[in-house]
Amino acid sequence: MHANGGDDAVDGATGNDTIFGGTGNDSIAGGLDADLIFGEDGDDHLWGGDDHDVLRAGVGNDFLDGGSGNDFLEGWGGFDTIYGGDGNDIIEGGTNADSLFGGTGEDTLSGGAGLDRLWGDAGADRLSGGDDSDYLSGGEGNDTLFGDIGNDFLEGDAGDDRLLGGAGFDILRGGQGNDVLMGNFNADCFVFVDGDGNDTVEDFEATNPFETIDLSGVSEITDFADLLGNHMVQQGDNVVITAGVGQQITLLSVALADLDAGDFVF
């Protein structure tokens, strides 16, 4: 089905449909069954509906909602807003600054180029920021977040998450649960607050003057003297910080003697 020119409203209803929006600001609903929908030119609204759908936005600032089913949604050009809905979805933002929401299920979100914002929501999700400086939030579930290129802000939220900053000066916060954090390249900031759980930082560089551990949200630790005297010890090759009841921070392959007040934010 080709909508062609104009601002069209199309409902695929039942059946496996292939719909092309053409030019104009279109509203296209796939309806029941597995649909293939192309927004093409214009600022379009695309709804997949039930079943496993493919939605490709095209040029313009588009809104996509996969609905139920395991959907593939692609923003391509423009400043797009994309909701995966229910199911295990694959969402790609494309170029420009996009907002991606996984919804329920085990989703894979890729921001692509631009200043993107990614929310995994419920489920064990995989988020990748792509180029530029992005914001990634895992939501509930055991998530994997990869900032990739740019100065990114990664939040694992609830669950046992794995955060990898990638290239750039990144901020990593695991959130609730037992998380693993790795900054990768350049100087990164690892943020901890009350109630975070038992977290591990895999690559903290004590000799990097710009890399920091932010403990300003940990109420039991007041300053470096308090940290060194009451909360931080060497255990084998690692440094372990006790931040509260049931809350520890382990810095892998770090010597206590290499740490000073400049490595921390209080």
Short mmCIF file of C-alpha atoms in Angstrom, two decimals:
data_model
loop_
_atom_site.label_atom_id
_atom_site.label_comp_id
_atom_site.label_asym_id
_atom_site.label_seq_id
_atom_site.Cartn_x
_atom_site.Cartn_y
_atom_site.Cartn_z
CA MET A 1 0.00 0.00 0.00
CA HIS A 2 1.37 3.43 -1.01
CA ALA A 3 -0.06 6.52 0.68
CA ASN A 4 1.91 8.83 -1.66
CA GLY A 5 1.63 12.63 -1.12
CA GLY A 6 -0.27 14.47 1.60
CA ASP A 7 -0.86 13.93 5.29
CA ASP A 8 -2.34 10.45 5.30
CA ALA A 9 -4.02 8.27 7.92
CA VAL A 10 -3.69 4.57 7.19
CA ASP A 11 -4.87 1.54 9.20
CA GLY A 12 -3.60 -1.83 8.06
CA ALA A 13 -6.23 -3.68 10.13
CA THR A 14 -5.80 -7.46 9.75
CA GLY A 15 -3.21 -9.24 7.65
CA ASN A 16 0.51 -8.89 7.02
CA ASP A 17 0.74 -5.40 5.51
CA THR A 18 3.46 -3.43 3.73
CA ILE A 19 2.73 0.30 3.90
CA PHE A 20 4.70 3.24 2.48
CA GLY A 21 3.84 6.69 3.84
CA GLY A 22 5.39 8.73 1.04
CA THR A 23 5.64 12.50 1.46
CA GLY A 24 3.65 14.35 4.11
CA ASN A 25 3.10 13.92 7.83
CA ASP A 26 1.46 10.52 8.01
CA SER A 27 -0.24 8.44 10.71
CA ILE A 28 0.09 4.73 9.97
CA ALA A 29 -1.14 1.85 12.13
CA GLY A 30 -0.23 -1.69 11.18
CA GLY A 31 -3.04 -3.28 13.16
CA LEU A 32 -3.05 -7.04 13.64
CA ASP A 33 -0.42 -9.45 12.29
CA ALA A 34 3.17 -8.80 11.17
CA ASP A 35 3.53 -5.52 9.29
CA LEU A 36 6.26 -3.65 7.42
CA ILE A 37 5.81 0.13 7.62
CA PHE A 38 7.93 2.87 5.99
CA GLY A 39 7.26 6.44 7.07
CA GLU A 40 9.50 7.95 4.36
CA ASP A 41 9.38 11.79 4.13
CA GLY A 42 7.66 14.01 6.69
CA ASP A 43 7.07 13.89 10.44
CA ASP A 44 5.26 10.59 10.79
CA HIS A 45 3.51 8.59 13.52
CA LEU A 46 3.90 4.83 13.08
CA TRP A 47 2.24 2.14 15.22
CA GLY A 48 3.09 -1.51 14.77
CA GLY A 49 0.21 -2.97 16.76
CA ASP A 50 0.12 -6.70 17.50
CA ASP A 51 2.68 -9.26 16.30
CA HIS A 52 6.27 -8.85 15.11
CA ASP A 53 6.54 -5.64 13.09
CA VAL A 54 9.21 -3.66 11.22
CA LEU A 55 8.92 0.14 11.39
CA ARG A 56 11.33 2.39 9.47
CA ALA A 57 10.80 6.10 10.01
CA GLY A 58 12.70 7.69 7.14
CA VAL A 59 13.37 11.44 6.92
CA GLY A 60 11.70 13.74 9.45
CA ASN A 61 11.06 13.92 13.17
CA ASP A 62 9.07 10.76 13.71
CA PHE A 63 7.22 8.90 16.47
CA LEU A 64 7.31 5.10 16.44
CA ASP A 65 5.57 2.61 18.73
CA GLY A 66 6.13 -1.07 18.13
CA GLY A 67 3.25 -2.27 20.30
CA SER A 68 3.30 -5.92 21.29
CA GLY A 69 5.59 -8.47 19.65
CA ASN A 70 9.30 -8.62 18.93
CA ASP A 71 9.69 -5.57 16.73
CA PHE A 72 12.44 -3.85 14.74
CA LEU A 73 12.21 -0.04 14.82
CA GLU A 74 14.55 2.35 13.03
CA GLY A 75 14.57 6.14 13.26
CA TRP A 76 17.05 6.84 10.47
CA GLY A 77 17.09 10.66 9.88
CA GLY A 78 15.50 13.31 12.09
CA PHE A 79 14.92 13.76 15.81
CA ASP A 80 12.90 10.65 16.56
CA THR A 81 11.02 9.25 19.56
CA ILE A 82 10.75 5.47 19.54
CA TYR A 83 8.92 3.11 21.92
CA GLY A 84 9.51 -0.61 21.66
CA GLY A 85 6.44 -1.58 23.68
CA ASP A 86 6.00 -5.19 24.80
CA GLY A 87 8.32 -7.89 23.50
CA ASN A 88 12.02 -8.25 22.77
CA ASP A 89 12.63 -5.32 20.46
CA ILE A 90 15.55 -3.97 18.43
CA ILE A 91 15.60 -0.16 18.25
CA GLU A 92 18.03 1.95 16.23
CA GLY A 93 17.96 5.73 16.49
CA GLY A 94 19.94 6.61 13.37
CA THR A 95 21.27 10.14 12.91
CA ASN A 96 20.50 13.19 15.10
CA ALA A 97 19.32 13.27 18.72
CA ASP A 98 16.81 10.51 19.41
CA SER A 99 14.85 9.28 22.44
CA LEU A 100 14.56 5.49 22.64
CA PHE A 101 12.40 3.53 25.12
CA GLY A 102 12.67 -0.25 25.24
CA GLY A 103 9.50 -1.00 27.19
CA THR A 104 9.01 -4.47 28.63
CA GLY A 105 11.07 -7.39 27.37
CA GLU A 106 14.75 -7.92 26.62
CA ASP A 107 15.49 -5.08 24.23
CA THR A 108 18.50 -3.91 22.23
CA LEU A 109 18.81 -0.12 21.81
CA SER A 110 21.39 1.67 19.65
CA GLY A 111 21.49 5.45 19.63
CA GLY A 112 23.64 5.88 16.53
CA ALA A 113 24.87 9.40 15.75
CA GLY A 114 23.63 12.39 17.75
CA LEU A 115 22.99 13.28 21.38
CA ASP A 116 20.69 10.39 22.24
CA ARG A 117 18.71 9.39 25.33
CA LEU A 118 18.10 5.68 25.87
CA TRP A 119 15.87 4.02 28.47
CA GLY A 120 15.87 0.24 28.64
CA ASP A 121 12.87 0.07 31.01
CA ALA A 122 11.88 -3.41 32.30
CA GLY A 123 13.84 -6.50 31.25
CA ALA A 124 17.47 -7.44 30.68
CA ASP A 125 18.38 -4.87 28.04
CA ARG A 126 21.45 -3.97 25.97
CA LEU A 127 22.01 -0.25 25.34
CA SER A 128 24.66 1.35 23.15
CA GLY A 129 24.96 5.12 22.87
CA GLY A 130 26.91 5.26 19.62
CA ASP A 131 28.57 8.50 18.52
CA ASP A 132 28.38 11.76 20.52
CA SER A 133 27.51 12.31 24.20
CA ASP A 134 24.54 10.19 25.25
CA TYR A 135 22.42 9.37 28.30
CA LEU A 136 21.72 5.69 29.00
CA SER A 137 19.39 4.32 31.68
CA GLY A 138 19.03 0.57 32.07
CA GLY A 139 15.84 0.50 34.14
CA GLU A 140 14.78 -2.69 35.90
CA GLY A 141 16.58 -5.92 35.07
CA ASN A 142 20.19 -7.00 34.58
CA ASP A 143 21.31 -4.66 31.83
CA THR A 144 24.43 -4.03 29.75
CA LEU A 145 25.20 -0.39 28.91
CA PHE A 146 27.91 0.74 26.51
CA GLY A 147 28.47 4.47 26.09
CA ASP A 148 30.71 4.06 23.04
CA ILE A 149 32.07 7.37 21.62
CA GLY A 150 31.50 10.68 23.42
CA ASN A 151 31.15 11.91 27.00
CA ASP A 152 28.31 9.71 28.19
CA PHE A 153 26.23 9.37 31.35
CA LEU A 154 25.35 5.76 32.18
CA GLU A 155 22.90 4.69 34.92
CA GLY A 156 22.25 1.02 35.52
CA ASP A 157 19.28 1.56 37.87
CA ALA A 158 17.80 -1.58 39.49
CA GLY A 159 19.36 -4.97 38.79
CA ASP A 160 22.86 -6.39 38.46
CA ASP A 161 24.19 -4.32 35.59
CA ARG A 162 27.36 -4.02 33.54
CA LEU A 163 28.39 -0.51 32.47
CA LEU A 164 31.15 0.24 29.96
CA GLY A 165 31.92 3.87 29.25
CA GLY A 166 33.88 3.55 26.01
CA ALA A 167 35.87 6.47 24.61
CA GLY A 168 35.30 9.84 26.25
CA PHE A 169 34.99 11.35 29.72
CA ASP A 170 32.08 9.34 31.08
CA ILE A 171 29.98 9.29 34.24
CA LEU A 172 28.97 5.83 35.44
CA ARG A 173 26.46 5.06 38.19
CA GLY A 174 25.44 1.46 38.75
CA GLY A 175 22.38 2.10 40.92
CA GLN A 176 20.73 -0.58 43.02
CA GLY A 177 22.07 -4.10 42.66
CA ASN A 178 25.54 -5.58 42.31
CA ASP A 179 27.07 -3.83 39.33
CA VAL A 180 30.30 -3.98 37.33
CA LEU A 181 31.67 -0.67 36.01
CA MET A 182 34.42 -0.08 33.47
CA GLY A 183 35.29 3.39 32.22
CA ASN A 184 37.53 2.29 29.34
CA PHE A 185 39.43 5.17 27.68
CA ASN A 186 40.17 8.66 29.05
CA ALA A 187 39.20 9.84 32.55
CA ASP A 188 35.88 8.77 34.02
CA CYS A 189 33.81 9.43 37.13
CA PHE A 190 32.29 6.52 39.06
CA VAL A 191 29.31 7.61 41.18
CA PHE A 192 27.98 5.81 44.27
CA VAL A 193 25.13 6.67 46.64
CA ASP A 194 23.47 5.11 49.67
CA GLY A 195 21.83 1.74 48.97
CA ASP A 196 23.69 0.90 45.78
CA GLY A 197 24.73 -2.68 46.63
CA ASN A 198 28.10 -4.38 46.10
CA ASP A 199 29.79 -2.88 43.05
CA THR A 200 33.06 -3.51 41.24
CA VAL A 201 35.14 -0.98 39.29
CA GLU A 202 37.33 -2.93 36.90
CA ASP A 203 39.71 -0.26 35.61
CA PHE A 204 40.06 2.65 38.04
CA GLU A 205 43.34 4.46 37.36
CA ALA A 206 44.67 5.83 40.63
CA THR A 207 47.52 7.57 38.79
CA ASN A 208 45.16 9.42 36.44
CA PRO A 209 44.61 12.88 38.02
CA PHE A 210 41.26 13.35 36.25
CA GLU A 211 39.64 10.01 37.14
CA THR A 212 37.48 10.09 40.28
CA ILE A 213 35.27 8.11 42.64
CA ASP A 214 32.25 10.23 43.65
CA LEU A 215 31.13 9.39 47.21
CA SER A 216 29.18 12.59 47.82
CA GLY A 217 25.95 10.58 47.97
CA VAL A 218 27.28 8.14 50.59
CA SER A 219 26.20 9.51 53.97
CA GLU A 220 28.49 7.34 56.11
CA ILE A 221 31.70 8.69 54.54
CA THR A 222 32.47 12.34 55.25
CA ASP A 223 35.99 13.02 53.92
CA PHE A 224 39.24 11.33 52.92
CA ALA A 225 40.45 10.98 56.50
CA ASP A 226 37.23 9.18 57.44
CA LEU A 227 37.44 7.03 54.31
CA LEU A 228 41.04 6.00 54.92
CA GLY A 229 40.65 5.45 58.65
CA ASN A 230 37.30 3.67 58.79
CA HIS A 231 36.06 2.45 55.42
CA MET A 232 38.86 1.53 53.01
CA VAL A 233 41.28 -1.42 53.14
CA GLN A 234 43.63 -3.37 50.90
CA GLN A 235 42.44 -6.92 50.19
CA GLY A 236 44.98 -8.75 48.07
CA ASP A 237 45.42 -6.85 44.81
CA ASN A 238 42.23 -4.85 45.32
CA VAL A 239 40.98 -1.93 47.40
CA VAL A 240 37.63 -2.46 49.13
CA ILE A 241 35.48 0.43 50.38
CA THR A 242 32.66 -0.32 52.83
CA ALA A 243 30.09 2.37 52.14
CA GLY A 244 27.31 1.05 54.37
CA VAL A 245 25.51 -2.09 55.48
CA GLY A 246 25.47 -4.47 52.52
CA GLN A 247 27.27 -1.96 50.34
CA GLN A 248 30.87 -2.36 49.18
CA ILE A 249 32.89 -0.88 46.35
CA THR A 250 35.78 -2.98 45.05
CA LEU A 251 38.51 -1.31 42.98
CA LEU A 252 40.26 -4.09 41.08
CA SER A 253 44.06 -4.08 40.79
CA VAL A 254 44.48 -0.85 42.76
CA ALA A 255 47.05 -0.24 45.50
CA LEU A 256 45.84 1.63 48.58
CA ALA A 257 49.14 3.51 48.69
CA ASP A 258 48.38 5.06 45.27
CA LEU A 259 45.12 6.66 46.42
CA ASP A 260 44.80 10.16 47.84
CA ALA A 261 42.09 12.76 48.43
CA GLY A 262 42.27 13.90 44.81
CA ASP A 263 40.87 10.56 43.66
CA PHE A 264 37.57 11.14 45.46
CA VAL A 265 34.63 13.55 45.59
CA PHE A 266 32.92 13.96 48.98
#
